[in-house]
Each structure stands twice: as structure tokens, then as C-alpha cells.
């Protein structure tokens, strides 16, 4: 029996099956006295559609709710003024650049699609935290067009009715969730998306915090439905700055025209008939506020439309215009009740008189998968309706699934399935945009939480167009010790495992969170669903089993964060630590968990554990800004002692990471999330005594939430942090911070940074632009380098603290007078090592004098750097000497070594046994030094021979034996 989980948007489904032939049945039977029950996927009890909103907002804003509309822009301004390094980043002390890793086949949430009428192969999409992307080949490939733009959250787009090249893109995602990036303004392009300008009239104002929908009238005026809020569920507050705005000058200025409609600051859609006639939908608020409103004088007066429409029990309303008849409108009302009789859908309505009156159409049947309408419990989040321009009887509506009517709404068919258990074709769940090809019938594009899909047969089959469309939202990530094994948890696209190139595989569905990979066996890995629901795989992610034995707080949303922290011990992969409002520890690879602390007063938001064996050293941070330490952490020993070591003066935001210097465990670092609204301090703290005393090392860092921190494994003064605006690094422990996003989109949130211990490659997992890796690791770092003269040989010795992608060492020598280095040999490096390695090379120098040596350290990608040079003196011999030949006896060849004390003529002569001179091996002037000469005796017979070193005053003779 195999256990799988499949998750729709913030929903968990359990799917048990024995083999494919039995999938269609719902039954139970006994086999070998074991009862096995086959169940269809059903909605789990962990469903909370607002939890992701709560999680990311609270994490960003902190408990003090210090989050203004200007916060992000102010941080960007500071970054551009103080943190951009104009000098090239060298490999020796910092990140050189980043390379994308995808996922290029998974996608992410898309809320808008624009197709160019004159060339339908040109398509634009707006990702909720990945910016605007463009294809010029119909979706075969995509290119990002806003990677250097300050706002990456795109909620809607609209094309100018009179100029197909003019596009407006509204930022911010205002549909009840803020797990996307912050919005703030409207972009404009006049070249169909090649370049974009953020309209100054919409910046730094609550009026345009979130752009819900946009439209054009017949005169070229543009309209924007906006919302202004901090958070929409359980806290924060709406502002009445949101409204229906109109611009008559291409976005240079805007006028509020919607205030005559009740609940105008909570708009949900708009249908502009002409410059006078506008239909404006707002959410219900009580028995009198909200509904569909119409103006016939350009917004001066508004009248609520009630004919044929519900009076209450609804929330979000979506509207579509019939492209074939300007007076025909369609509206879908989300129901506030997800039970009978509405099941999440209040109704689908049609107007044939530009919104004056409406008629309810037949409701589509409820979904087999949920027992609810196609909107399910998520009509506030995904709710779209669209009319076929080639045939007005073809109506498409989307929510959890896509439904289609071919007879004007009299009957409906389901044309998408979130899982093939329920039918085909498969399309990722949660639909937000349905757009038709402008010139070819039956070609339809669908934007959903899994990217963009296309059908060429009106929905009979669909194909994904996520071809290197890297817009996935990661919550966490993990990498193996070496190699291309890395995984990560994502928003509504599950737990992903890297495959190759830009491709990843979804190994678990739904919302994935943090991740961990065993550093000794990459087949062993861990992932989580929401509220600390941990799972373990022993085959690299092919299958998973629950890993919460003893972890009694798991799955409890009252005690655990939506994305709860867990972490693996870098020194012992069998040891993991996790947090609910308590600390939990396992030392047997999650076979059993043990409670290590009582409640720490708030949900735990960061955990860290080190030491190879017990007692372990543990740290925990909370969503209330507290930091705790345990120096005697020992699983199964009962409740451990945890000491409050919170930095004084912290900003009270979430503790996002706690990092320990691997070379000195007294050095610890704490990263805080949250904006401070005015001060760039209180984001990074450092302690040299495990938290007894703290120093704020935020330095010149912008006022920006910090999500992740990595301590360099060679020097504890070099740090890397992932923030809501990207990656920063310091080489002087926080005195100065340098923006380190070369090769990566600017201003993209980086939720996780991971240093691969065996290669020193740094991985970044972004919330909206996929994953990245540094293009190369830092070269090898020398620990020592020395040389000395031993018996007329130069012994060159060096050692490395770590080696990172190192290929070889080239030994170079120069005389002190010439200072011209030449290669004299090379030594193969260990490649990747986190432990001390020692090397030796011997150089035989003939001539006395002073010599300089250096190492050329070359890594696998060809990059190199030189060591410092060292000097060795070779002194002249104090006497003449003739050494015994080697080998002796010999066959054909042997080596004769000798040394010269004074410069002058020197001879080496060979004699036979009778004293007859056979040959002179050397006859030349020699400087003081040690020499060798080779004798080739191929032409001599076996026997005894003599060889002699002769000068004007000295003769030294030795005997040798030739045997053939």
C-alpha cells in the first residue's frame, strides 16, 4: 500500500491506492488479515484558506504592525544609495554572480494574460510575485521584463483599446491573500511589454496599494479598481483610499469616481461600456453595502442594481463583457456559505441591457472532488468569467476548476481537473485568467496557480506553457552535501525536487514549507505540509511517510505557524529540531520526537541545533522577537533548560533565522524580519558569547525584513543574508553591506539561503522567482604555505582549511634576481573538502642562490588565484662530492649525482675495469651547486666500471656494476 498526498490551494488530500486497476473503487477489503481502505481524495481538516495571508503578512510586518505603503520603496531608495558596489565582486571575498535553477516547468500564480492582436505569438503574463514575462514564440520560451523593477507583484493587466502596444499593469494582489510580494502603483508600457515605467502618480500612496482590475473606455480613458489595506483577515485594517479611479491623460493623473457606490473601497470588478456608462462591482458589507452599481454619467451618480441579483450572502463579484455585444454582461457571485444550497457559488447572472437588470443562469453541478461548487471555499481568491469572442454561447468560468457552457449558460461541463482521479484533462487548480486567441477559434489560455496552460480544442485537452517561466514561490529549501540534489517547499506547488537543467519534479503537493536533506545520504530527506506536518523519504522523494511520531503539536494551527520551522543539525544528520510554541528534538532521524521545552510564549519561528553528539547546543526564536538558548539539549532526557537571551532593543518582529559560526560556536547571529519604518537597525544581531551580550550589526543595511542568514564556513566575519529585497553580503561582520544580486532579479524576496557544505556553492530560494545558485564557489583557502632546503632539495609544504571546487595546484619558481615565475610542477587537489588537507612538492635546485615560490590555485571552472610568494636560499656546497650512482647494479641506464664547491672546469669520466677511458660524461665549467648526469650503457658489455669527478685539484672515483 502506498500513501500519496495531493493538495489544492491550501487544501490537503489523501489518496490511498494499492494498484492502478483499483483506483476507481471506493471500498474496503481484507488481505492477509490486514484491512486496506481505498479512498478518493477528500478535503482535509487542515484547510484554512486565509492562513497563508496571515503567515506572510505577520512575518513581514511584525507584531507592531510597522508596515506602511512607503516601507518597501524607502528600503529600495536606501539600497540604491548606500549598498550598490560599483567595483567588480571578486571571487576571493564575495559572490561573483548567480545562475538560475528554475523551476522552469512548474510555474506559479498568474492573474493576467495579454495577447497581441496583430501577432498572437506575442503574449504577456503577470505573476503575483515574479513580475511581467513576455513570449514572442507563443509560449515556447519566456523572458522576464521587470527584473530590475521595484515592484514584482502583478495583480492585473489591461491593453489600450486604441493602441495594442500600450499596456497597463496593476501591482499588488488584492484577493484576500498576501503571500505575494507587496504592490504599490501601476506600470505602463508603450512597446508591448519590452519596457515598463512605474507611473509616479500611483507611487507611495495608499490609493494604489493594490490594483484589483483595470479597463478602458471608447475614448481611451483608463480605469483602475483599487484597494488599500494592511491585511484583510483577522487583523490590520482597510482604508477608504481604495476606490474606482479614472485617468484621462494616460496615467499622468487620476480622479476618484466611485465613491457614490457603497463599499466603494472594497471593489472587485468593473465593466466599462463607454465613457458614460460604467458597471462597478463591490463586495457585500452588511445588508445594505456592496453589490453591482451603474453610472450613466461617468461616475457622477451611481445607482445600485437589484433586479435579478441577490440581496445578501455574497462576497466577491467577477464581471465579464461579451465582446460580441457591448450590452451583454455576465457576473459571478461568490457565496459566503460553502454549505447547502450555495456550496460557495451564489449564482451566475446575465444582463442584456448593460447591467440594468439580470437573469440567473443555470448553476454548474458541484465538483465530485469537493462536493462543492467549482468555486468551492475559494471564490474570494479564484473567480473568473470569460466569453468566447467567436461564439457568445461559449461561457467559461473558473475557480478551483474550469467549467464551460456551450449554450449560453443553460448547462455546463467541467473541462479541467486538479487530479486525474476525477477525470481529464488535468490542469493545475485555482484559475484566475481565461483569455481567448484573437484570431483563431477554440484556442484558449488559462492562468492559474500553476502557471499558464493552453488548449487548441476549446478545453478537450490542455498543455502547460511553463517553458522556463521561473515564477515559483519558495518558502524553504535544502541541498545535499555535494552534487545537484536540492529540494524546496513552495506556495501551492508542493514540495519540489530538482531534476536537471531548469526542470523540477513535484514530489508532494499543496503548500510545502521548509526542507532538509541528510548530509551523508541524499536519499534521506524531509519536507513539511502546513502546521509542522512533517514527512520523510528514504528514496530521494519517490515516496514519503509521516514523520511526526511523538510530535504531538504537529497539525495544530493554534500552536504552530502556517509554515513552521524545522532544521537539521549540520554536524549530525540524524538530529533535527522543530518548533510549535515548544521546541521538539529527534536524534534518530525522526523515528521519535521528544519535547525539549515548555511553551516559549509565542509560536516558534526559527530553530537551530549544532554539535556532533549530545549534549547538543540549540537555539529557538519566536514570532514575538524572543531568542532562547539550550546548552544541554539531550533528546529523551525530559524537558531541557532554555534560557532567554533576547537581544535588548530588538524590533519585536519575527526571529527568522539563528546562525552559528561553524568555526567558533560562541559566535551566533540572529536575523529579524519586519520593517522598522525609519531606522535601518534592528535586523541583524551578533554575539561572541552565545547570546549573553549582543551587538546590532545591521550597519548600513536598508530597513528591510531579513529572512535568512548564512555564516561563511572559512571566516565568521563574512555573512550572507536573504531579505525581502534580495541578497546582501558583508565581509566585515556588518560594518558595511553590499547588495549581491548580480545575475538574479533585483528586489525579489529571498526566503532561504543554503550553503552547500561540500562545494561552498550558495543556493537562494526566492518567493516568486524560483531558485538560484552562485556561478562558482570561492577558490581554495590556504591555511599554511612554507618551504625549506633539506639535503639540497626544496621541500614545499602547504595545507588548506577547505577546498571548494578546487582542481589543482601549480607550483611556480623564480630566481630572486629575475622575478619571472615558471611552472615546475603541479599537484592534484582534493576538489571539495571541509576538512584540513596537506600537500608537499619537492624541487631539486642545481644552482646555489635565492628562489621565490608561489602556488597557482586553479578550480574546475578555470578560475584561479595566486598565493603569496615565499623565499628559500640554496647555499653552495662546502666541498666537492661524488655520490654513488643509482641504481647500482644497473641495466643500461643509471644516474650519477655530484656537487661542485667552487666555480670552474669539471669532468665526469667513465673507465673500464682496466682503467681505460671510455667516455667523458661532463666536461664544462660548473657553478657551485648540485648536479646529475645520466649514463646510457647500451653499447657496453656487462661488468665492472669506474667513474670519476675531476677538477684541477681534485679527483674522486667510484665503482659501478653493469648487468645485462
PDB file of N, CA, C and O in Angstrom, residues 247-276:
ATOM      1  N   UNK A 247      -8.279  57.864 -15.326  1.00  0.00           N
ATOM      2  CA  UNK A 247      -7.262  58.762 -15.879  1.00  0.00           C
ATOM      3  C   UNK A 247      -7.613  59.088 -17.319  1.00  0.00           C
ATOM      4  O   UNK A 247      -7.898  58.198 -18.124  1.00  0.00           O
ATOM      5  N   UNK A 248      -7.585  60.368 -17.630  1.00  0.00           N
ATOM      6  CA  UNK A 248      -7.885  60.824 -18.994  1.00  0.00           C
ATOM      7  C   UNK A 248      -6.619  61.241 -19.741  1.00  0.00           C
ATOM      8  O   UNK A 248      -6.701  61.714 -20.877  1.00  0.00           O
ATOM      9  N   UNK A 249      -5.444  61.064 -19.079  1.00  0.00           N
ATOM     10  CA  UNK A 249      -4.196  61.521 -19.702  1.00  0.00           C
ATOM     11  C   UNK A 249      -3.100  60.446 -19.639  1.00  0.00           C
ATOM     12  O   UNK A 249      -1.943  60.739 -19.388  1.00  0.00           O
ATOM     13  N   UNK A 250      -3.528  59.215 -19.824  1.00  0.00           N
ATOM     14  CA  UNK A 250      -2.553  58.133 -19.913  1.00  0.00           C
ATOM     15  C   UNK A 250      -1.862  57.808 -18.611  1.00  0.00           C
ATOM     16  O   UNK A 250      -0.749  57.281 -18.618  1.00  0.00           O
ATOM     17  N   UNK A 251      -2.503  58.092 -17.486  1.00  0.00           N
ATOM     18  CA  UNK A 251      -1.947  57.741 -16.190  1.00  0.00           C
ATOM     19  C   UNK A 251      -1.149  58.833 -15.526  1.00  0.00           C
ATOM     20  O   UNK A 251      -0.617  58.622 -14.429  1.00  0.00           O
ATOM     21  N   UNK A 252      -1.065  60.007 -16.128  1.00  0.00           N
ATOM     22  CA  UNK A 252      -0.337  61.115 -15.501  1.00  0.00           C
ATOM     23  C   UNK A 252      -1.019  61.567 -14.223  1.00  0.00           C
ATOM     24  O   UNK A 252      -0.368  61.904 -13.228  1.00  0.00           O
ATOM     25  N   UNK A 253      -2.336  61.526 -14.221  1.00  0.00           N
ATOM     26  CA  UNK A 253      -3.100  61.876 -13.014  1.00  0.00           C
ATOM     27  C   UNK A 253      -4.366  61.037 -12.993  1.00  0.00           C
ATOM     28  O   UNK A 253      -4.794  60.492 -14.029  1.00  0.00           O
ATOM     29  N   UNK A 254      -4.974  60.944 -11.798  1.00  0.00           N
ATOM     30  CA  UNK A 254      -6.142  60.087 -11.612  1.00  0.00           C
ATOM     31  C   UNK A 254      -7.193  60.826 -10.791  1.00  0.00           C
ATOM     32  O   UNK A 254      -6.863  61.638  -9.930  1.00  0.00           O
ATOM     33  N   UNK A 255      -8.451  60.488 -11.069  1.00  0.00           N
ATOM     34  CA  UNK A 255      -9.571  61.079 -10.344  1.00  0.00           C
ATOM     35  C   UNK A 255     -10.434  59.960  -9.773  1.00  0.00           C
ATOM     36  O   UNK A 255     -10.764  58.994 -10.469  1.00  0.00           O
ATOM     37  N   UNK A 256     -10.837  60.111  -8.504  1.00  0.00           N
ATOM     38  CA  UNK A 256     -11.728  59.146  -7.886  1.00  0.00           C
ATOM     39  C   UNK A 256     -13.142  59.370  -8.384  1.00  0.00           C
ATOM     40  O   UNK A 256     -13.659  60.483  -8.309  1.00  0.00           O
ATOM     41  N   UNK A 257     -13.764  58.309  -8.901  1.00  0.00           N
ATOM     42  CA  UNK A 257     -15.129  58.469  -9.430  1.00  0.00           C
ATOM     43  C   UNK A 257     -16.099  57.448  -8.846  1.00  0.00           C
ATOM     44  O   UNK A 257     -17.260  57.409  -9.249  1.00  0.00           O
ATOM     45  N   UNK A 258     -15.651  56.607  -7.900  1.00  0.00           N
ATOM     46  CA  UNK A 258     -16.507  55.517  -7.445  1.00  0.00           C
ATOM     47  C   UNK A 258     -17.134  55.696  -6.090  1.00  0.00           C
ATOM     48  O   UNK A 258     -17.834  54.795  -5.612  1.00  0.00           O
ATOM     49  N   UNK A 259     -16.920  56.826  -5.458  1.00  0.00           N
ATOM     50  CA  UNK A 259     -17.354  56.969  -4.066  1.00  0.00           C
ATOM     51  C   UNK A 259     -18.862  56.957  -3.910  1.00  0.00           C
ATOM     52  O   UNK A 259     -19.370  56.774  -2.796  1.00  0.00           O
ATOM     53  N   UNK A 260     -19.593  57.121  -4.976  1.00  0.00           N
ATOM     54  CA  UNK A 260     -21.050  57.070  -4.884  1.00  0.00           C
ATOM     55  C   UNK A 260     -21.586  55.665  -4.753  1.00  0.00           C
ATOM     56  O   UNK A 260     -22.779  55.480  -4.493  1.00  0.00           O
ATOM     57  N   UNK A 261     -20.728  54.664  -4.934  1.00  0.00           N
ATOM     58  CA  UNK A 261     -21.140  53.266  -4.748  1.00  0.00           C
ATOM     59  C   UNK A 261     -20.770  52.830  -3.343  1.00  0.00           C
ATOM     60  O   UNK A 261     -19.680  53.102  -2.861  1.00  0.00           O
ATOM     61  N   UNK A 262     -21.692  52.175  -2.644  1.00  0.00           N
ATOM     62  CA  UNK A 262     -21.394  51.771  -1.277  1.00  0.00           C
ATOM     63  C   UNK A 262     -20.306  50.707  -1.246  1.00  0.00           C
ATOM     64  O   UNK A 262     -20.199  49.881  -2.147  1.00  0.00           O
ATOM     65  N   UNK A 263     -19.525  50.754  -0.186  1.00  0.00           N
ATOM     66  CA  UNK A 263     -18.372  49.856  -0.050  1.00  0.00           C
ATOM     67  C   UNK A 263     -17.422  50.022  -1.232  1.00  0.00           C
ATOM     68  O   UNK A 263     -16.761  49.069  -1.664  1.00  0.00           O
ATOM     69  N   UNK A 264     -17.326  51.238  -1.756  1.00  0.00           N
ATOM     70  CA  UNK A 264     -16.519  51.529  -2.935  1.00  0.00           C
ATOM     71  C   UNK A 264     -15.051  51.195  -2.747  1.00  0.00           C
ATOM     72  O   UNK A 264     -14.329  50.916  -3.710  1.00  0.00           O
ATOM     73  N   UNK A 265     -14.577  51.225  -1.484  1.00  0.00           N
ATOM     74  CA  UNK A 265     -13.156  50.960  -1.223  1.00  0.00           C
ATOM     75  C   UNK A 265     -12.849  49.461  -1.192  1.00  0.00           C
ATOM     76  O   UNK A 265     -11.739  49.063  -0.952  1.00  0.00           O
ATOM     77  N   UNK A 266     -13.878  48.644  -1.452  1.00  0.00           N
ATOM     78  CA  UNK A 266     -13.725  47.198  -1.467  1.00  0.00           C
ATOM     79  C   UNK A 266     -14.235  46.665  -2.792  1.00  0.00           C
ATOM     80  O   UNK A 266     -14.986  45.689  -2.848  1.00  0.00           O
ATOM     81  N   UNK A 267     -13.827  47.319  -3.887  1.00  0.00           N
ATOM     82  CA  UNK A 267     -14.277  46.919  -5.212  1.00  0.00           C
ATOM     83  C   UNK A 267     -13.725  45.569  -5.630  1.00  0.00           C
ATOM     84  O   UNK A 267     -12.688  45.116  -5.145  1.00  0.00           O
ATOM     85  N   UNK A 268     -14.424  44.922  -6.560  1.00  0.00           N
ATOM     86  CA  UNK A 268     -13.966  43.617  -7.032  1.00  0.00           C
ATOM     87  C   UNK A 268     -13.903  43.507  -8.546  1.00  0.00           C
ATOM     88  O   UNK A 268     -13.176  42.652  -9.052  1.00  0.00           O
ATOM     89  N   UNK A 269     -14.649  44.345  -9.301  1.00  0.00           N
ATOM     90  CA  UNK A 269     -14.547  44.260 -10.759  1.00  0.00           C
ATOM     91  C   UNK A 269     -15.209  45.475 -11.396  1.00  0.00           C
ATOM     92  O   UNK A 269     -15.905  46.253 -10.719  1.00  0.00           O
ATOM     93  N   UNK A 270     -14.976  45.617 -12.699  1.00  0.00           N
ATOM     94  CA  UNK A 270     -15.504  46.752 -13.445  1.00  0.00           C
ATOM     95  C   UNK A 270     -15.765  46.334 -14.888  1.00  0.00           C
ATOM     96  O   UNK A 270     -15.027  45.521 -15.459  1.00  0.00           O
ATOM     97  N   UNK A 271     -16.829  46.881 -15.459  1.00  0.00           N
ATOM     98  CA  UNK A 271     -17.117  46.707 -16.888  1.00  0.00           C
ATOM     99  C   UNK A 271     -17.463  48.084 -17.447  1.00  0.00           C
ATOM    100  O   UNK A 271     -18.515  48.651 -17.118  1.00  0.00           O
ATOM    101  N   UNK A 272     -16.566  48.623 -18.259  1.00  0.00           N
ATOM    102  CA  UNK A 272     -16.774  49.951 -18.848  1.00  0.00           C
ATOM    103  C   UNK A 272     -17.459  49.770 -20.195  1.00  0.00           C
ATOM    104  O   UNK A 272     -16.894  49.162 -21.114  1.00  0.00           O
ATOM    105  N   UNK A 273     -18.677  50.278 -20.303  1.00  0.00           N
ATOM    106  CA  UNK A 273     -19.421  50.180 -21.564  1.00  0.00           C
ATOM    107  C   UNK A 273     -18.984  51.303 -22.505  1.00  0.00           C
ATOM    108  O   UNK A 273     -18.690  51.085 -23.671  1.00  0.00           O
ATOM    109  N   UNK A 274     -18.940  52.513 -21.983  1.00  0.00           N
ATOM    110  CA  UNK A 274     -18.391  53.665 -22.701  1.00  0.00           C
ATOM    111  C   UNK A 274     -17.994  54.689 -21.658  1.00  0.00           C
ATOM    112  O   UNK A 274     -18.047  54.427 -20.457  1.00  0.00           O
ATOM    113  N   UNK A 275     -17.611  55.874 -22.074  1.00  0.00           N
ATOM    114  CA  UNK A 275     -17.099  56.866 -21.129  1.00  0.00           C
ATOM    115  C   UNK A 275     -18.155  57.334 -20.136  1.00  0.00           C
ATOM    116  O   UNK A 275     -17.819  57.921 -19.094  1.00  0.00           O
ATOM    117  N   UNK A 276     -19.435  57.093 -20.437  1.00  0.00           N
ATOM    118  CA  UNK A 276     -20.513  57.475 -19.524  1.00  0.00           C
ATOM    119  C   UNK A 276     -21.065  56.298 -18.724  1.00  0.00           C
ATOM    120  O   UNK A 276     -21.399  56.451 -17.553  1.00  0.00           O
TER     121      UNK A 276
END
